Amino acid sequence: PLFFGGTSVILETGNPEEIARRIAAPDVSGVFLVPTQIARLATLPERQTVGGSSLKTMISNASALVQPLKEEM
């Protein structure tokens, strides 16, 4: 995405509520998270609204993402 003129935003917090709020913004089309962040997002009561209408890609790295969590997200 950066190669084609995209913007990268690095959050200063690991707070799942703040991450969810930012992901839900209309200008976010992709997100890179570690499995721990995804697991914390999955525990939020409003997790069904985590994916904003423009979110197309979720990338996870740094450790294995367990299959049940992949299916839930």
XYZ file of C-alpha atoms in Angstrom:
73
model
C 0.000 0.000 0.000
C 2.803 2.483 0.752
C 4.300 1.856 -2.676
C 1.049 3.023 -4.256
C 0.699 6.181 -2.160
C -0.826 4.742 1.002
C -0.301 6.153 4.477
C 1.125 4.321 7.460
C 0.014 5.186 10.995
C 1.781 3.808 14.057
C -0.281 3.956 17.231
C 1.470 4.723 20.491
C -0.908 2.553 22.487
C -1.692 -1.128 22.777
C -5.142 -0.300 24.136
C -7.631 -2.516 22.240
C -10.394 0.104 22.404
C -8.141 2.698 20.761
C -6.961 0.210 18.139
C -10.583 -0.716 17.338
C -11.578 2.944 17.099
C -8.768 3.662 14.659
C -9.423 0.560 12.541
C -13.089 1.548 12.237
C -12.126 4.905 10.701
C -13.216 5.224 7.067
C -9.666 5.859 5.814
C -8.252 2.509 7.040
C -8.045 -0.188 4.363
C -5.428 -2.451 5.961
C -4.022 -3.260 9.373
C -0.965 -5.112 10.688
C -1.350 -6.614 14.161
C 0.366 -9.244 16.268
C -1.796 -12.173 17.454
C -1.993 -10.778 20.997
C -3.592 -7.579 19.684
C -6.079 -9.571 17.607
C -6.988 -11.700 20.630
C -7.601 -8.562 22.702
C -9.753 -7.057 19.947
C -11.801 -10.268 19.869
C -12.708 -9.813 23.545
C -14.222 -6.360 23.027
C -18.016 -6.308 23.311
C -18.245 -4.127 20.203
C -15.859 -6.299 18.171
C -18.387 -6.736 15.381
C -17.782 -3.065 14.530
C -13.973 -3.359 14.523
C -13.886 -3.741 10.760
C -14.670 -0.407 9.190
C -16.386 -0.366 5.841
C -13.054 0.279 4.106
C -11.055 -2.473 5.883
C -9.899 -4.964 3.248
C -6.752 -6.543 4.689
C -5.659 -7.792 8.102
C -2.067 -9.032 8.389
C -0.731 -10.835 11.434
C 2.866 -11.757 12.143
C 5.426 -12.329 14.942
C 3.875 -15.603 16.129
C 1.302 -18.153 15.025
C -2.319 -17.068 14.856
C -4.488 -19.935 16.092
C -7.172 -21.180 13.705
C -10.207 -20.416 15.955
C -9.110 -16.775 16.210
C -8.584 -16.581 12.423
C -12.107 -17.842 11.876
C -13.591 -15.443 14.427
C -11.977 -12.379 12.910
